[in-house]
């Protein structure tokens, strides 16, 4: 399938590693021009080197911005005038009980997970309307609906993104701009790898055994019963970002390995 992404300008928040990095790689393979983002020059440089080593012709650059800081948007506004595709990907979590989650943790997660997406969308959406084409994709999570008890704050931010996404989609009526959200399930990014390694040492098990147990005991509702690869999330994002997905707007699309129960 030709995704028609050649020369599309893409910004992906939080994309020096994990799902964001996989999306950057995917867009570059499709001939898009990608701006990645992370908090340090080193991580951005390493990510760009890695992307270019696979694809020397890749049109990729990076912007340092830490979304814990509300002023990061001003820096982005100075660096980027326009994009065709905005991926609100950056997301942080902490696994703590509701009572142990401090106000500062709630505020930090809201700044990074929600307010980064609010500010970036506010900046880029009017420009998309002006050129009458654009795509905004919010990376939510299965947690928005599963709401694990140790991830209530994180899950709340991910649910907020679904309202934000749907609300913005409703403002696109009659235009060629679409706004959608993806809900990935447990995905094998660096965080998950570290979790598996730590648990394997603690429980004197192999990483495969820990992973198997995670799906048997913790993410029992998963139909996939394994971690998704970042590319499996990225492939869905690429399609939704492409001109081919014009009939999908205002949707919350599960890429959760079937972990969210129900028919919709
Ligand atoms: N992995 C999963 O199982 C999973 C499941 C469902 C949903 N999701 C969602 O998918 C998205 C990506 O997840 P992931 O697991 O790929 O994430 P990740 O591996 O933890 O992401 C790391 C990336 O985020 C950047 N980052 C972290 N804090 C930042 C900040 N304050 N400002 C700017 N960049 C920041 C890092 O940049 P530097 O290190 O360069 O600073 C790095 O590029 C998130 O929204 C997450 O909630 C993930």
Short mmCIF file of C-alpha atoms and ligand atoms in Angstrom, two decimals:
data_model
loop_
_atom_site.label_atom_id
_atom_site.label_comp_id
_atom_site.label_asym_id
_atom_site.label_seq_id
_atom_site.Cartn_x
_atom_site.Cartn_y
_atom_site.Cartn_z
CA UNK A 1 0.00 0.00 0.00
CA UNK A 2 1.41 3.39 -0.99
CA UNK A 3 0.77 5.59 2.04
CA UNK A 4 1.30 8.90 0.18
CA UNK A 5 3.41 10.33 2.97
CA UNK A 6 6.30 11.54 0.78
CA UNK A 7 7.45 15.03 1.83
CA UNK A 8 4.81 15.33 4.54
CA UNK A 9 6.23 17.32 7.47
CA UNK A 10 5.88 15.50 10.78
CA UNK A 11 6.55 16.49 14.39
CA UNK A 12 6.56 13.74 17.02
CA UNK A 13 6.85 14.70 20.69
CA UNK A 14 9.03 12.41 22.83
CA UNK A 15 10.56 10.48 19.96
CA UNK A 16 14.23 9.74 20.67
CA UNK A 17 13.22 6.23 21.77
CA UNK A 18 10.24 3.90 22.17
CA UNK A 19 7.05 4.19 20.16
CA UNK A 20 7.90 7.75 19.07
CA UNK A 21 11.21 6.59 17.62
CA UNK A 22 9.51 3.71 15.80
CA UNK A 23 7.06 6.19 14.29
CA UNK A 24 9.93 8.49 13.23
CA UNK A 25 11.60 5.54 11.52
CA UNK A 26 8.34 4.53 9.82
CA UNK A 27 7.60 8.03 8.52
CA UNK A 28 11.16 8.41 7.21
CA UNK A 29 10.90 5.08 5.38
CA UNK A 30 7.79 6.50 3.69
CA UNK A 31 9.72 9.59 2.53
CA UNK A 32 8.30 12.04 5.08
CA UNK A 33 10.34 14.83 6.72
CA UNK A 34 10.49 14.25 10.44
CA UNK A 35 11.30 16.45 13.43
CA UNK A 36 11.98 14.37 16.51
CA UNK A 37 12.02 15.60 20.10
CA UNK A 38 13.62 14.75 23.41
CA UNK A 39 15.03 16.50 26.45
CA UNK A 40 18.73 16.51 25.58
CA UNK A 41 21.10 17.16 22.73
CA UNK A 42 22.76 13.77 23.31
CA UNK A 43 19.63 11.66 23.01
CA UNK A 44 18.52 13.61 19.94
CA UNK A 45 21.93 13.26 18.29
CA UNK A 46 22.05 9.51 19.02
CA UNK A 47 18.52 9.02 17.68
CA UNK A 48 19.27 10.96 14.49
CA UNK A 49 22.48 8.97 13.96
CA UNK A 50 20.55 5.74 14.37
CA UNK A 51 17.83 6.85 11.98
CA UNK A 52 20.37 8.00 9.40
CA UNK A 53 22.42 4.83 9.69
CA UNK A 54 19.37 2.90 8.45
CA UNK A 55 18.38 5.56 5.93
CA UNK A 56 21.23 7.98 5.01
CA UNK A 57 18.93 10.13 2.83
CA UNK A 58 16.47 10.60 5.71
CA UNK A 59 15.26 14.18 6.18
CA UNK A 60 15.32 14.24 9.97
CA UNK A 61 16.07 16.95 12.50
CA UNK A 62 15.51 17.36 16.22
CA UNK A 63 14.24 19.86 18.76
CA UNK A 64 15.20 19.83 22.41
CA UNK A 65 12.15 20.58 24.52
CA UNK A 66 11.18 19.32 27.95
CA UNK A 67 7.41 19.34 28.25
CA UNK A 68 7.56 19.51 32.04
CA UNK A 69 8.33 23.18 31.33
CA UNK A 70 5.29 25.09 30.06
CA UNK A 71 7.61 27.44 28.16
CA UNK A 72 8.82 24.62 25.88
CA UNK A 73 6.02 25.48 23.44
CA UNK A 74 7.50 28.95 22.89
CA UNK A 75 10.78 27.35 21.89
CA UNK A 76 8.99 25.01 19.48
CA UNK A 77 7.05 27.92 17.97
CA UNK A 78 10.35 29.66 17.22
CA UNK A 79 11.79 26.53 15.57
CA UNK A 80 8.86 25.13 13.58
CA UNK A 81 6.51 27.14 11.43
CA UNK A 82 4.27 24.43 10.10
CA UNK A 83 3.75 20.68 9.99
CA UNK A 84 1.30 18.46 8.14
CA UNK A 85 1.22 15.78 10.81
CA UNK A 86 1.41 16.27 14.56
CA UNK A 87 1.88 13.23 16.77
CA UNK A 88 1.23 13.99 20.42
CA UNK A 89 3.22 11.03 21.67
CA UNK A 90 5.14 12.13 24.77
CA UNK A 91 3.89 10.44 27.91
CA UNK A 92 5.24 9.67 31.37
CA UNK A 93 3.86 7.56 34.21
CA UNK A 94 4.61 6.58 37.75
CA UNK A 95 3.29 3.41 39.29
CA UNK A 96 2.03 4.39 42.74
CA UNK A 97 -1.12 3.97 44.76
CA UNK A 98 -3.66 6.81 44.66
CA UNK A 99 -2.79 7.86 48.23
CA UNK A 100 0.94 7.87 47.51
CA UNK A 101 0.67 9.95 44.33
CA UNK A 102 1.60 13.51 45.26
CA UNK A 103 0.07 16.66 43.79
CA UNK A 104 3.43 17.31 42.13
CA UNK A 105 3.27 13.93 40.36
CA UNK A 106 -0.28 14.65 39.16
CA UNK A 107 0.77 18.06 37.92
CA UNK A 108 3.89 16.72 36.19
CA UNK A 109 1.90 14.04 34.39
CA UNK A 110 -0.72 16.58 33.33
CA UNK A 111 1.94 18.99 32.05
CA UNK A 112 3.74 16.34 30.00
CA UNK A 113 0.90 14.04 28.92
CA UNK A 114 -1.95 16.51 28.46
CA UNK A 115 -0.74 20.10 28.33
CA UNK A 116 2.03 19.35 25.79
CA UNK A 117 -0.68 18.01 23.49
CA UNK A 118 -3.02 20.94 24.22
CA UNK A 119 -0.32 23.52 23.44
CA UNK A 120 1.06 21.78 20.35
CA UNK A 121 -2.44 21.27 18.92
CA UNK A 122 -3.39 24.88 19.64
CA UNK A 123 -0.35 26.03 17.69
CA UNK A 124 -0.52 23.67 14.71
CA UNK A 125 -4.26 23.11 14.17
CA UNK A 126 -5.09 26.62 12.80
CA UNK A 127 -2.19 26.25 10.36
CA UNK A 128 -3.58 22.89 9.22
CA UNK A 129 -6.98 24.52 8.63
CA UNK A 130 -5.29 27.26 6.63
CA UNK A 131 -3.66 24.77 4.27
CA UNK A 132 -6.82 22.61 4.45
CA UNK A 133 -4.95 19.41 5.22
CA UNK A 134 -3.56 17.97 8.38
CA UNK A 135 -3.47 15.09 10.81
CA UNK A 136 -3.28 15.18 14.59
CA UNK A 137 -2.82 11.91 16.43
CA UNK A 138 -2.90 11.56 20.20
CA UNK A 139 -1.13 8.58 21.72
CA UNK A 140 -3.41 7.62 24.58
CA UNK A 141 -3.26 4.16 26.19
CA UNK A 142 -5.27 1.07 27.04
CA UNK A 143 -4.98 2.45 30.60
CA UNK A 144 -7.52 5.17 29.72
CA UNK A 145 -10.12 2.41 29.88
CA UNK A 146 -8.52 -0.31 32.00
CA UNK A 147 -7.43 2.17 34.72
CA UNK A 148 -4.98 -0.05 36.67
CA UNK A 149 -5.14 0.89 40.35
CA UNK A 150 -1.43 1.76 40.52
CA UNK A 151 -1.76 4.03 37.48
CA UNK A 152 -4.80 6.16 38.28
CA UNK A 153 -3.10 9.50 37.58
CA UNK A 154 -1.54 8.28 34.33
CA UNK A 155 -4.82 6.70 33.23
CA UNK A 156 -6.67 9.95 33.98
CA UNK A 157 -4.30 11.88 31.70
CA UNK A 158 -4.77 9.28 28.96
CA UNK A 159 -8.57 9.50 29.29
CA UNK A 160 -8.30 13.31 29.07
CA UNK A 161 -6.53 12.93 25.73
CA UNK A 162 -9.54 11.04 24.36
CA UNK A 163 -11.88 13.98 25.11
CA UNK A 164 -9.35 16.41 23.73
CA UNK A 165 -8.99 14.37 20.56
CA UNK A 166 -12.74 13.95 20.02
CA UNK A 167 -13.42 17.61 20.79
CA UNK A 168 -10.82 18.85 18.33
CA UNK A 169 -12.06 16.43 15.67
CA UNK A 170 -15.49 18.06 15.97
CA UNK A 171 -13.92 21.39 15.01
CA UNK A 172 -12.63 19.92 11.71
CA UNK A 173 -16.06 19.44 10.11
CA UNK A 174 -15.93 20.02 6.35
CA UNK A 175 -12.14 20.29 6.22
CA UNK A 176 -9.44 17.85 5.21
CA UNK A 177 -7.99 17.83 8.70
CA UNK A 178 -8.56 14.82 10.93
CA UNK A 179 -7.88 14.24 14.61
CA UNK A 180 -7.73 10.76 16.12
CA UNK A 181 -6.39 8.94 19.16
CA UNK A 182 -4.61 5.60 19.40
CA UNK A 183 -4.80 3.41 22.48
CA UNK A 184 -1.72 1.18 22.52
CA UNK A 185 -1.47 -1.78 24.83
CA UNK A 186 1.64 -2.95 26.68
CA UNK A 187 4.51 -2.38 24.28
CA UNK A 188 8.10 -3.56 24.39
CA UNK A 189 9.90 -0.24 24.80
CA UNK A 190 13.01 0.38 26.94
CA UNK A 191 10.86 0.80 30.06
CA UNK A 192 9.22 -2.59 29.56
CA UNK A 193 12.59 -4.24 28.89
CA UNK A 194 14.00 -2.82 32.14
CA UNK A 195 10.88 -3.97 34.02
CA UNK A 196 11.30 -7.51 32.65
CA UNK A 197 15.02 -7.59 33.48
CA UNK A 198 14.50 -6.30 37.05
CA UNK A 199 11.66 -8.70 37.74
CA UNK A 200 13.63 -11.61 36.24
CA UNK A 201 16.49 -10.95 38.68
CA UNK A 202 14.16 -10.41 41.67
CA UNK A 203 12.09 -13.52 40.98
CA UNK A 204 14.91 -15.73 39.70
CA UNK A 205 13.05 -16.31 36.45
CA UNK A 206 13.82 -15.76 32.78
CA UNK A 207 12.53 -12.57 31.12
CA UNK A 208 10.21 -14.71 28.99
CA UNK A 209 8.72 -16.26 32.12
CA UNK A 210 8.18 -12.82 33.67
CA UNK A 211 6.48 -11.61 30.50
CA UNK A 212 4.27 -14.70 30.39
CA UNK A 213 3.28 -14.18 34.02
CA UNK A 214 2.56 -10.49 33.41
CA UNK A 215 -0.08 -11.42 30.85
CA UNK A 216 -1.43 -14.33 32.90
CA UNK A 217 -1.80 -12.33 36.13
CA UNK A 218 -1.70 -8.57 35.43
CA UNK A 219 -2.92 -8.02 31.88
CA UNK A 220 -5.21 -11.04 31.84
CA UNK A 221 -7.65 -9.44 29.42
CA UNK A 222 -5.02 -9.20 26.66
CA UNK A 223 -5.96 -11.38 23.72
CA UNK A 224 -2.49 -10.99 22.24
CA UNK A 225 -0.86 -12.30 25.46
CA UNK A 226 2.49 -10.72 24.60
CA UNK A 227 3.99 -7.24 24.44
CA UNK A 228 3.41 -5.44 21.15
CA UNK A 229 6.48 -4.31 19.25
CA UNK A 230 6.77 -0.50 18.86
CA UNK A 231 6.52 -1.00 15.09
CA UNK A 232 3.10 -2.63 15.52
CA UNK A 233 1.83 0.62 17.07
CA UNK A 234 3.72 2.76 14.59
CA UNK A 235 2.23 1.00 11.55
CA UNK A 236 -1.27 1.94 12.70
CA UNK A 237 -0.17 5.54 13.33
CA UNK A 238 1.30 5.77 9.82
CA UNK A 239 -1.96 4.70 8.23
CA UNK A 240 -4.02 7.12 10.35
CA UNK A 241 -1.56 9.89 9.46
CA UNK A 242 -1.81 9.15 5.75
CA UNK A 243 -4.22 10.68 3.23
CA UNK A 244 -5.70 7.18 2.88
CA UNK A 245 -7.40 7.46 6.28
CA UNK A 246 -9.59 10.47 5.37
CA UNK A 247 -12.78 8.68 6.46
CA UNK A 248 -11.49 8.13 10.00
CA UNK A 249 -11.99 11.21 12.16
CA UNK A 250 -12.73 11.63 15.86
CA UNK A 251 -11.97 7.98 16.49
CA UNK A 252 -10.30 6.29 19.44
CA UNK A 253 -8.48 3.38 17.85
CA UNK A 254 -7.37 0.44 19.96
CA UNK A 255 -3.96 -1.06 19.25
CA UNK A 256 -4.13 -2.87 22.56
CA UNK A 257 -3.88 -6.51 21.59
CA UNK A 258 -7.54 -6.80 22.53
CA UNK A 259 -7.00 -5.98 26.21
CA UNK A 260 -9.92 -3.53 26.47
CA UNK A 261 -13.06 -5.64 26.74
CA UNK A 262 -16.24 -4.87 24.85
CA UNK A 263 -17.36 -4.68 21.27
CA UNK A 264 -16.50 -1.01 20.63
N1 LIG B 1 5.16 1.52 26.19
C1 LIG B 1 3.92 1.15 26.47
O1 LIG B 1 3.68 0.01 26.91
C2 LIG B 1 2.79 2.09 26.21
C3 LIG B 1 1.48 1.59 26.29
C4 LIG B 1 0.41 2.45 26.04
C5 LIG B 1 0.65 3.77 25.75
N2 LIG B 1 1.92 4.23 25.71
C6 LIG B 1 2.12 5.65 25.42
O2 LIG B 1 2.87 5.76 24.23
C7 LIG B 1 3.70 6.94 24.29
C8 LIG B 1 5.14 6.55 24.08
O3 LIG B 1 5.47 5.60 25.06
P1 LIG B 1 6.91 4.92 25.15
O4 LIG B 1 6.77 3.75 26.05
O5 LIG B 1 7.48 4.79 23.81
O6 LIG B 1 7.65 6.04 25.96
P2 LIG B 1 9.15 6.09 26.46
O7 LIG B 1 9.94 4.98 25.86
O8 LIG B 1 9.15 6.25 27.91
O9 LIG B 1 9.51 7.48 25.78
C9 LIG B 1 10.68 8.01 25.90
C10 LIG B 1 10.70 9.25 25.01
O10 LIG B 1 9.99 10.30 25.65
C11 LIG B 1 10.86 11.43 25.76
N3 LIG B 1 10.50 12.21 26.93
C12 LIG B 1 10.30 11.76 28.18
N4 LIG B 1 9.98 12.79 28.99
C13 LIG B 1 9.95 13.91 28.20
C14 LIG B 1 9.68 15.28 28.45
N5 LIG B 1 9.38 15.73 29.67
N6 LIG B 1 9.75 16.15 27.42
C15 LIG B 1 10.08 15.72 26.18
N7 LIG B 1 10.35 14.43 25.89
C16 LIG B 1 10.29 13.54 26.90
C17 LIG B 1 12.24 10.81 25.82
O11 LIG B 1 13.17 11.77 25.40
P3 LIG B 1 14.68 11.94 26.01
O12 LIG B 1 14.98 10.71 26.79
O13 LIG B 1 15.49 12.13 24.79
O14 LIG B 1 14.59 13.15 26.84
C18 LIG B 1 12.10 9.68 24.81
O15 LIG B 1 12.20 10.20 23.50
C19 LIG B 1 3.43 7.55 25.67
O16 LIG B 1 2.47 8.55 25.57
C20 LIG B 1 2.89 6.38 26.47
O17 LIG B 1 2.07 6.81 27.52
C21 LIG B 1 3.00 3.42 25.93
#
